[in-house]
Short mmCIF file of C-alpha atoms and ligand atoms in Angstrom, two decimals:
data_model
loop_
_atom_site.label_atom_id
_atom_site.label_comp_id
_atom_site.label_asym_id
_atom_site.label_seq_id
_atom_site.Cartn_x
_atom_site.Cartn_y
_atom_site.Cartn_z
CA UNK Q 1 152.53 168.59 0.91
CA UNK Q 2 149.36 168.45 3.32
CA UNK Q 3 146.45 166.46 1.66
CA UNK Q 4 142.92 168.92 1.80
CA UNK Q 5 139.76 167.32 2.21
CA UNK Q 6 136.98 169.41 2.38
CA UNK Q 7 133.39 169.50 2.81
CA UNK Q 8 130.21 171.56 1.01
CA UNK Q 9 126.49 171.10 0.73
CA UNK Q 10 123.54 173.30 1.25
CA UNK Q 11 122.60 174.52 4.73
CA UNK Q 12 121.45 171.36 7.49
CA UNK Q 13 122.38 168.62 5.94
CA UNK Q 14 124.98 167.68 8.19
CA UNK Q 15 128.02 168.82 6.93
CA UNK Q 16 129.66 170.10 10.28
CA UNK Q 17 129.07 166.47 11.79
CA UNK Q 18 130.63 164.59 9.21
CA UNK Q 19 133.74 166.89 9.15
CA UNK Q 20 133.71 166.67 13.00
CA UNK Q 21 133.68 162.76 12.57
CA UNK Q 22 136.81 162.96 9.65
CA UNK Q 23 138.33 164.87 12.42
CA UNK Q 24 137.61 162.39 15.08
CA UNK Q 25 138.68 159.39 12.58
CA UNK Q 26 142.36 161.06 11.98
CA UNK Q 27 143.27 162.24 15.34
CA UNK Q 28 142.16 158.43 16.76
CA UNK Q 29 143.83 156.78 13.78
CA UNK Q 30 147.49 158.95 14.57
CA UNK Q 31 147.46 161.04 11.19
CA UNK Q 32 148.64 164.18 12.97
CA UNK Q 33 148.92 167.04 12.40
CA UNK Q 34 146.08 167.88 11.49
CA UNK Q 35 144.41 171.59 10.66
CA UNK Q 36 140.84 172.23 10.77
CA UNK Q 37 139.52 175.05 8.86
CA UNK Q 38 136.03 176.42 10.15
CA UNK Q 39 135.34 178.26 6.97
CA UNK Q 40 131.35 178.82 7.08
CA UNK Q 41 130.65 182.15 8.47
CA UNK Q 42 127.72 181.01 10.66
CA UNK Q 43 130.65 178.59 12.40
CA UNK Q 44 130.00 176.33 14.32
CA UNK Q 45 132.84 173.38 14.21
CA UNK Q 46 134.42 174.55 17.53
CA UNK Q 47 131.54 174.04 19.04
CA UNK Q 48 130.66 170.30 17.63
CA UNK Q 49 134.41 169.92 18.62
CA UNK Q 50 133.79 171.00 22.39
CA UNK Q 51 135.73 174.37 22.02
CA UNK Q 52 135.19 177.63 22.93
CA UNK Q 53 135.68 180.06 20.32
CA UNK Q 54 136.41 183.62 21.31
CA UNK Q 55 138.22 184.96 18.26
CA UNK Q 56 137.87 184.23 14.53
CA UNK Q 57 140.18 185.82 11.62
CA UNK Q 58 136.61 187.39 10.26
CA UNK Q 59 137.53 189.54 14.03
CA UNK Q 60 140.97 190.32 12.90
CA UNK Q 61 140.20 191.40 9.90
CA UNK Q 62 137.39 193.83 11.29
CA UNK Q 63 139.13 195.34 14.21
CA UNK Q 64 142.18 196.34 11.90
CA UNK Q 65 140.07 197.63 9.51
CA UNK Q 66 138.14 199.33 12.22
CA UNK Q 67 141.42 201.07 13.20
CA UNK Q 68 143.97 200.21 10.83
CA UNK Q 69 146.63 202.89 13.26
CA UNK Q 70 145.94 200.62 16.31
CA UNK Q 71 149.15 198.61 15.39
CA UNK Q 72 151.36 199.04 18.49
CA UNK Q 73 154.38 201.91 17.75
CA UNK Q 74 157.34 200.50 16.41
CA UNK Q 75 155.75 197.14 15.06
CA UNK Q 76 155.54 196.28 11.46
CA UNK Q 77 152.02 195.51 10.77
CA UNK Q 78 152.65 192.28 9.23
CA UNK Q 79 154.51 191.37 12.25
CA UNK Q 80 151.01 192.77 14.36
CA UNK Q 81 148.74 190.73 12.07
CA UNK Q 82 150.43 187.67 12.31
CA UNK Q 83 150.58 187.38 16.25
CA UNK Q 84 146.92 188.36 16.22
CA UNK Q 85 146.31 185.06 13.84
CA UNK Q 86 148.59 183.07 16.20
CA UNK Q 87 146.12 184.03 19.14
CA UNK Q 88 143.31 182.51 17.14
CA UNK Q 89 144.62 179.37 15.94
CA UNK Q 90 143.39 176.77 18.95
CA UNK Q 91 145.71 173.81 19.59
CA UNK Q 92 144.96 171.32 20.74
CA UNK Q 93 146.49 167.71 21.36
CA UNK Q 94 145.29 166.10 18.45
CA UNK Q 95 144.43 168.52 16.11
CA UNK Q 96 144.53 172.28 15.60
CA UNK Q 97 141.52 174.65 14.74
CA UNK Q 98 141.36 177.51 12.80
CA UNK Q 99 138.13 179.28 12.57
CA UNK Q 100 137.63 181.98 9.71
CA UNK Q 101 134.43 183.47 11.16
CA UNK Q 102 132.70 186.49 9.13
CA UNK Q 103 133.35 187.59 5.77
CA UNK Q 104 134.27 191.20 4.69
CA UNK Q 105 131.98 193.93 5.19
CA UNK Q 106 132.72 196.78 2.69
CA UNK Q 107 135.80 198.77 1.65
CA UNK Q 108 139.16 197.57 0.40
CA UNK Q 109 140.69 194.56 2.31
CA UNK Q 110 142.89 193.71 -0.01
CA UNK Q 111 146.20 194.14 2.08
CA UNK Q 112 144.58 192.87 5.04
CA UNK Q 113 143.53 189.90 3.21
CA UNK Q 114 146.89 189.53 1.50
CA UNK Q 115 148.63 189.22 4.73
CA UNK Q 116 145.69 187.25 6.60
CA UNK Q 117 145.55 184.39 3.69
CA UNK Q 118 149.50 184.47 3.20
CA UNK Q 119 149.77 183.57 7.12
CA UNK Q 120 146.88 180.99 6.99
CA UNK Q 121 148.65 179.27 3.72
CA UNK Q 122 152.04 179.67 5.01
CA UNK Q 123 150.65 177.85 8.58
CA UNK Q 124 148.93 174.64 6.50
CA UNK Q 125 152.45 173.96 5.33
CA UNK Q 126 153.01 172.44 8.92
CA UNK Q 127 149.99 170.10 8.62
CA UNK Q 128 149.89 166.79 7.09
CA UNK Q 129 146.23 166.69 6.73
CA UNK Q 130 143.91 169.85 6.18
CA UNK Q 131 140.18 169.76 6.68
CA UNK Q 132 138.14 172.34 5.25
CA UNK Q 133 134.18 173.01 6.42
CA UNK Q 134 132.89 175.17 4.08
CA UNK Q 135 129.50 176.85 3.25
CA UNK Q 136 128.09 176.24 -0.17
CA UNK Q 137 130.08 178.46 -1.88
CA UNK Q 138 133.27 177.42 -1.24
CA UNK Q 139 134.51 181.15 -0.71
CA UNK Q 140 137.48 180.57 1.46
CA UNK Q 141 138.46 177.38 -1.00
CA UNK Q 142 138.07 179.65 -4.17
CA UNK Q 143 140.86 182.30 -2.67
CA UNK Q 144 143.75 179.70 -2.06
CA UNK Q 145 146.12 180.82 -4.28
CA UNK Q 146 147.60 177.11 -3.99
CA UNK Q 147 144.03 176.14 -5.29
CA UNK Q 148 144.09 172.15 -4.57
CA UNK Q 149 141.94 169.91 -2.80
CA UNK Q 150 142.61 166.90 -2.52
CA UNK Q 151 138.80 165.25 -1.81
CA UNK Q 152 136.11 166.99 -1.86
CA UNK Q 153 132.96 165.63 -0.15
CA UNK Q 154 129.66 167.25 -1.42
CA UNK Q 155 127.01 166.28 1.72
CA UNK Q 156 123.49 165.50 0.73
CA UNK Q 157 120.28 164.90 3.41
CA UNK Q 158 118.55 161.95 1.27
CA UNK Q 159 116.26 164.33 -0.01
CA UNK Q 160 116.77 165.63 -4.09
CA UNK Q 161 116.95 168.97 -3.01
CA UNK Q 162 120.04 168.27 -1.35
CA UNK Q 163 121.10 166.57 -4.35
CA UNK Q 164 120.23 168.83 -6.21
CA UNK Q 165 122.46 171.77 -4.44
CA UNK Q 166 124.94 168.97 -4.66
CA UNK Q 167 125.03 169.22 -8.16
CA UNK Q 168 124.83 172.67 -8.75
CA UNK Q 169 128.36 172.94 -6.21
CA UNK Q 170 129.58 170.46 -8.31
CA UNK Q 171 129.16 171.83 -11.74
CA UNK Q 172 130.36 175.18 -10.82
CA UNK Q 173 133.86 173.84 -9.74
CA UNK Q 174 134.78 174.67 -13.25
CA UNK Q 175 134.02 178.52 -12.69
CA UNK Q 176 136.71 177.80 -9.39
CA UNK Q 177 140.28 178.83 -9.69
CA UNK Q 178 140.48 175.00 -7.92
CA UNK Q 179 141.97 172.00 -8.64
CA UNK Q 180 139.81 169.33 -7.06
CA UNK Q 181 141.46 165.59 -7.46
CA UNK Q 182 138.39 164.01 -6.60
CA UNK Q 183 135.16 164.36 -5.62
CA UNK Q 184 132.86 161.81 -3.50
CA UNK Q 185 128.85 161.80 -2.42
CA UNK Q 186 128.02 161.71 1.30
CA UNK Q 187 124.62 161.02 1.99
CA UNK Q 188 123.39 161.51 5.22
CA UNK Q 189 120.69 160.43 7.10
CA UNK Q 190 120.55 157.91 5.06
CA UNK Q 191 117.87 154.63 4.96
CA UNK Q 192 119.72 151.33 4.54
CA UNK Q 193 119.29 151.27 1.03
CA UNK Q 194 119.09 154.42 -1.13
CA UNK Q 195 116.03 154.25 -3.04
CA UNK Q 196 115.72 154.51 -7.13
CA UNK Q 197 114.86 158.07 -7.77
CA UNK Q 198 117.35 158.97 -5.60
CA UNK Q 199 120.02 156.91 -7.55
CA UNK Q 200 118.67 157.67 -10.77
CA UNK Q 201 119.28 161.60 -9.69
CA UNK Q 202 122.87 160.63 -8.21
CA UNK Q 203 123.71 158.54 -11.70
CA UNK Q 204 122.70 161.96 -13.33
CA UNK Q 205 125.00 163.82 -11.47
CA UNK Q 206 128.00 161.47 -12.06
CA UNK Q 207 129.16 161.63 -8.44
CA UNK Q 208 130.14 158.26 -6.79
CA UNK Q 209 128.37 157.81 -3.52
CA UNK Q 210 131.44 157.16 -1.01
CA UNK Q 211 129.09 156.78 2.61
CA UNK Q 212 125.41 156.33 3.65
CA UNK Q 213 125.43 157.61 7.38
CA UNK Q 214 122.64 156.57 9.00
CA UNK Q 215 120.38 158.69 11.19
CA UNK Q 216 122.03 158.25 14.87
CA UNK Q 217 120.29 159.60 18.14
CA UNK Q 218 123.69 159.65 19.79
CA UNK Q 219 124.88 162.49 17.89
CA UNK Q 220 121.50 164.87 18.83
CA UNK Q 221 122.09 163.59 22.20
CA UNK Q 222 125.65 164.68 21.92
CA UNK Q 223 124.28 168.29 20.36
CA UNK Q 224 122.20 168.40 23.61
CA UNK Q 225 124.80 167.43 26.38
CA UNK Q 226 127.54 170.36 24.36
CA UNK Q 227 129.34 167.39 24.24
CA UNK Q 228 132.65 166.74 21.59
CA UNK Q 229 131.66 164.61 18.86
CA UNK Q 230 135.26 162.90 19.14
CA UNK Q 231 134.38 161.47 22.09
CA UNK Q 232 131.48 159.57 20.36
CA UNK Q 233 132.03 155.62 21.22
CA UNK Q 234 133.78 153.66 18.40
CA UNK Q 235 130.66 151.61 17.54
CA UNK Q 236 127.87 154.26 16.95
CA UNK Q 237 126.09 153.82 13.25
CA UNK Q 238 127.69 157.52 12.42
CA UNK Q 239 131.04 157.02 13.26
CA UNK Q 240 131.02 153.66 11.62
CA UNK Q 241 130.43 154.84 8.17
CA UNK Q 242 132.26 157.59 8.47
CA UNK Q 243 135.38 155.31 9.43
CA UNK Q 244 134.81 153.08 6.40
CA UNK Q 245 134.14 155.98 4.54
CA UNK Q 246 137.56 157.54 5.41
CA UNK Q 247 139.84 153.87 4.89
CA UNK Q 248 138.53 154.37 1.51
CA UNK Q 249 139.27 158.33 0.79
CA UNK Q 250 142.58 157.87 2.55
CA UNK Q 251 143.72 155.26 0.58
CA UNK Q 252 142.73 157.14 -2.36
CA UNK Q 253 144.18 160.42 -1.92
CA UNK Q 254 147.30 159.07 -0.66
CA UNK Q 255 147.63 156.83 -3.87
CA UNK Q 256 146.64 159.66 -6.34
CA UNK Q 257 143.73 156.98 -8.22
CA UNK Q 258 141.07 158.95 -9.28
CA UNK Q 259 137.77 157.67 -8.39
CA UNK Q 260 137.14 156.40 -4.56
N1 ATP Y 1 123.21 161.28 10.79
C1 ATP Y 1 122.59 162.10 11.66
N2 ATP Y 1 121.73 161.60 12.58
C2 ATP Y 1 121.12 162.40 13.47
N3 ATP Y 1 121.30 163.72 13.54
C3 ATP Y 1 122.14 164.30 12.66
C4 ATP Y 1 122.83 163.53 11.67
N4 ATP Y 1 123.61 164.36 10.96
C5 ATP Y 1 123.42 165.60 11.45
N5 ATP Y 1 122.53 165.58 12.47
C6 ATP Y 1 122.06 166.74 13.24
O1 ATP Y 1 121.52 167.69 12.31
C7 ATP Y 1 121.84 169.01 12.69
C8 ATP Y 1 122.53 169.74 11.55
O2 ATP Y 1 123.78 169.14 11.30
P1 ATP Y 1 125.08 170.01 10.96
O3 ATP Y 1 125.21 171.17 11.85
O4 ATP Y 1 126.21 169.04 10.88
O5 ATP Y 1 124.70 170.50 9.48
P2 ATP Y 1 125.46 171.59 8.59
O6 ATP Y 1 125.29 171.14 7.17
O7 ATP Y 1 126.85 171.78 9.05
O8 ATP Y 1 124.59 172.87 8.87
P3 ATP Y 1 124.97 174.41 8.52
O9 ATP Y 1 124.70 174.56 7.06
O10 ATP Y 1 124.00 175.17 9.36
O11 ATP Y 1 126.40 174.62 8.88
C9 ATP Y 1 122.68 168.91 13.97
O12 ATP Y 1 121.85 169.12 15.08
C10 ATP Y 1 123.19 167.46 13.96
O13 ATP Y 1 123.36 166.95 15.27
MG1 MG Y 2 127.89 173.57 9.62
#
């Protein structure tokens, strides 16, 4: 079965460059396939990635709506929805991206989505890792009706209002229909030594800290140049942690322990 990590944290803090730099430690490292799941409606993974998106499910989902008799004559609609998900998925040599793009407007989606999230679960079934960018609330997690994640990295600026959002995400898990096996802090932007109140709030929140990522000028000259974050050199302060960070998560999830 594929192993999920996924990421969550309020809006900034960095959570679209630290899944970019999971993706860029387990394509390097060989742990293909891999699926990555663009699941924040203001996406923006491709594009951290290098890609050009054109087409998200979100579009799908619309444009059937939108015209629900457009299916061409003689095709099964199923049969219609699932080639139009094949056009979005984007492969790639290392890794494959799937972007989810808007959420519903109004009316009743619930065949469309039936069909759209039995495709998307039936395709992570070819993946052995899955890696989820999410916005706070976790919506696209919450629907799985497999419901697992294997890690889940909350992403905090080192600020306490991060934190903070941090540890509201993480006390509503319970309210999830999602089975999270564990759960690690990423703090990013980080100084070279996390300060008291800061740990004081973290020890409140119970959530072991599993990276500091220090602030890295490579990765806002990167933003600049529209340049893919994979392509980052080996020995730049981000990618660093982030590769520590990730010998320690794999070797976790892939063991079943609990804490990191
Ligand atoms: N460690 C870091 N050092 C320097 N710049 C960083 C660092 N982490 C993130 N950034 C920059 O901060 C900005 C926001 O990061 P990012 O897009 O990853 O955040 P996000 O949490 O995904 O945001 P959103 O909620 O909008 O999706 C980007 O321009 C990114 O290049
Ligand atoms: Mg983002």
């Amino acid at each position: 079965m594929s192993k999920i990590i996924a990421l969550a944290g309020k809006g900034g803090v960095g959570k679209t460059t630290v899944a970019s730099l999971v993706l860029r430690y387990l394509s390097k490292r060989g742990h293909s396939p891999i699926l990555a799941v663009d699941a924040d409606p203001n996406s923006n993974l491709g594009e951290t990635l290098g890609m050009n998106v054109e087409k998200t499910v979100g579009d799908i989902r619309e444009n059937f709506m939108k015209d629900p008799q457009g299916v061409p004559s003689g095709m099964d609609k199923i049969v219609y929805l699932e080639m139009l998900m094949n056009q979005v998925l984007m492969e790639r040599k290392e890794f494959d991206l799937l972007v989810m793009g808007r959420q519903e407007g109004q009316g009743c989606y619930c065949m469309v989505n039936n069909i759209l999230n039995r495709f998307t679960e039936e395709l992570e079934k070819n993946y052995k890792y899955l890696l989820v960018d999410n916005e706070a609330g976790m919506e696209h997690l919450s629907r799985r009706t497999s419901g697992k994640v294997d890690m889940l990295l909350l992403v905090t600026d080192y600020a306490l209002r991060g934190l903070r959002a941090v540890g509201r995400i993480h006390s509503m898990l319970g309210d999830l229909k999602l089975t999270v096996g564990n759960v690690g802090l990423v703090v990013n932007r980080a100084p070279e030594k996390l300060g008291i109140t800061f740990m004081d709030e973290v020890t409140k929140i119970g959530i072991p800290v599993v990276a500091s990522i220090p602030s890295d000028d490579s990765l806002l000259e990167f933003d600049m140049d529209r340049r893919s974050l994979i392509e980052l050199p080996d020995d730049s302060p981000a990618v660093t942690s982030v590769d520590l960070m990730m010998e320690k998560v794999l070797s976790t999830i892939n063991s079943g322990t609990k804490a990191p």
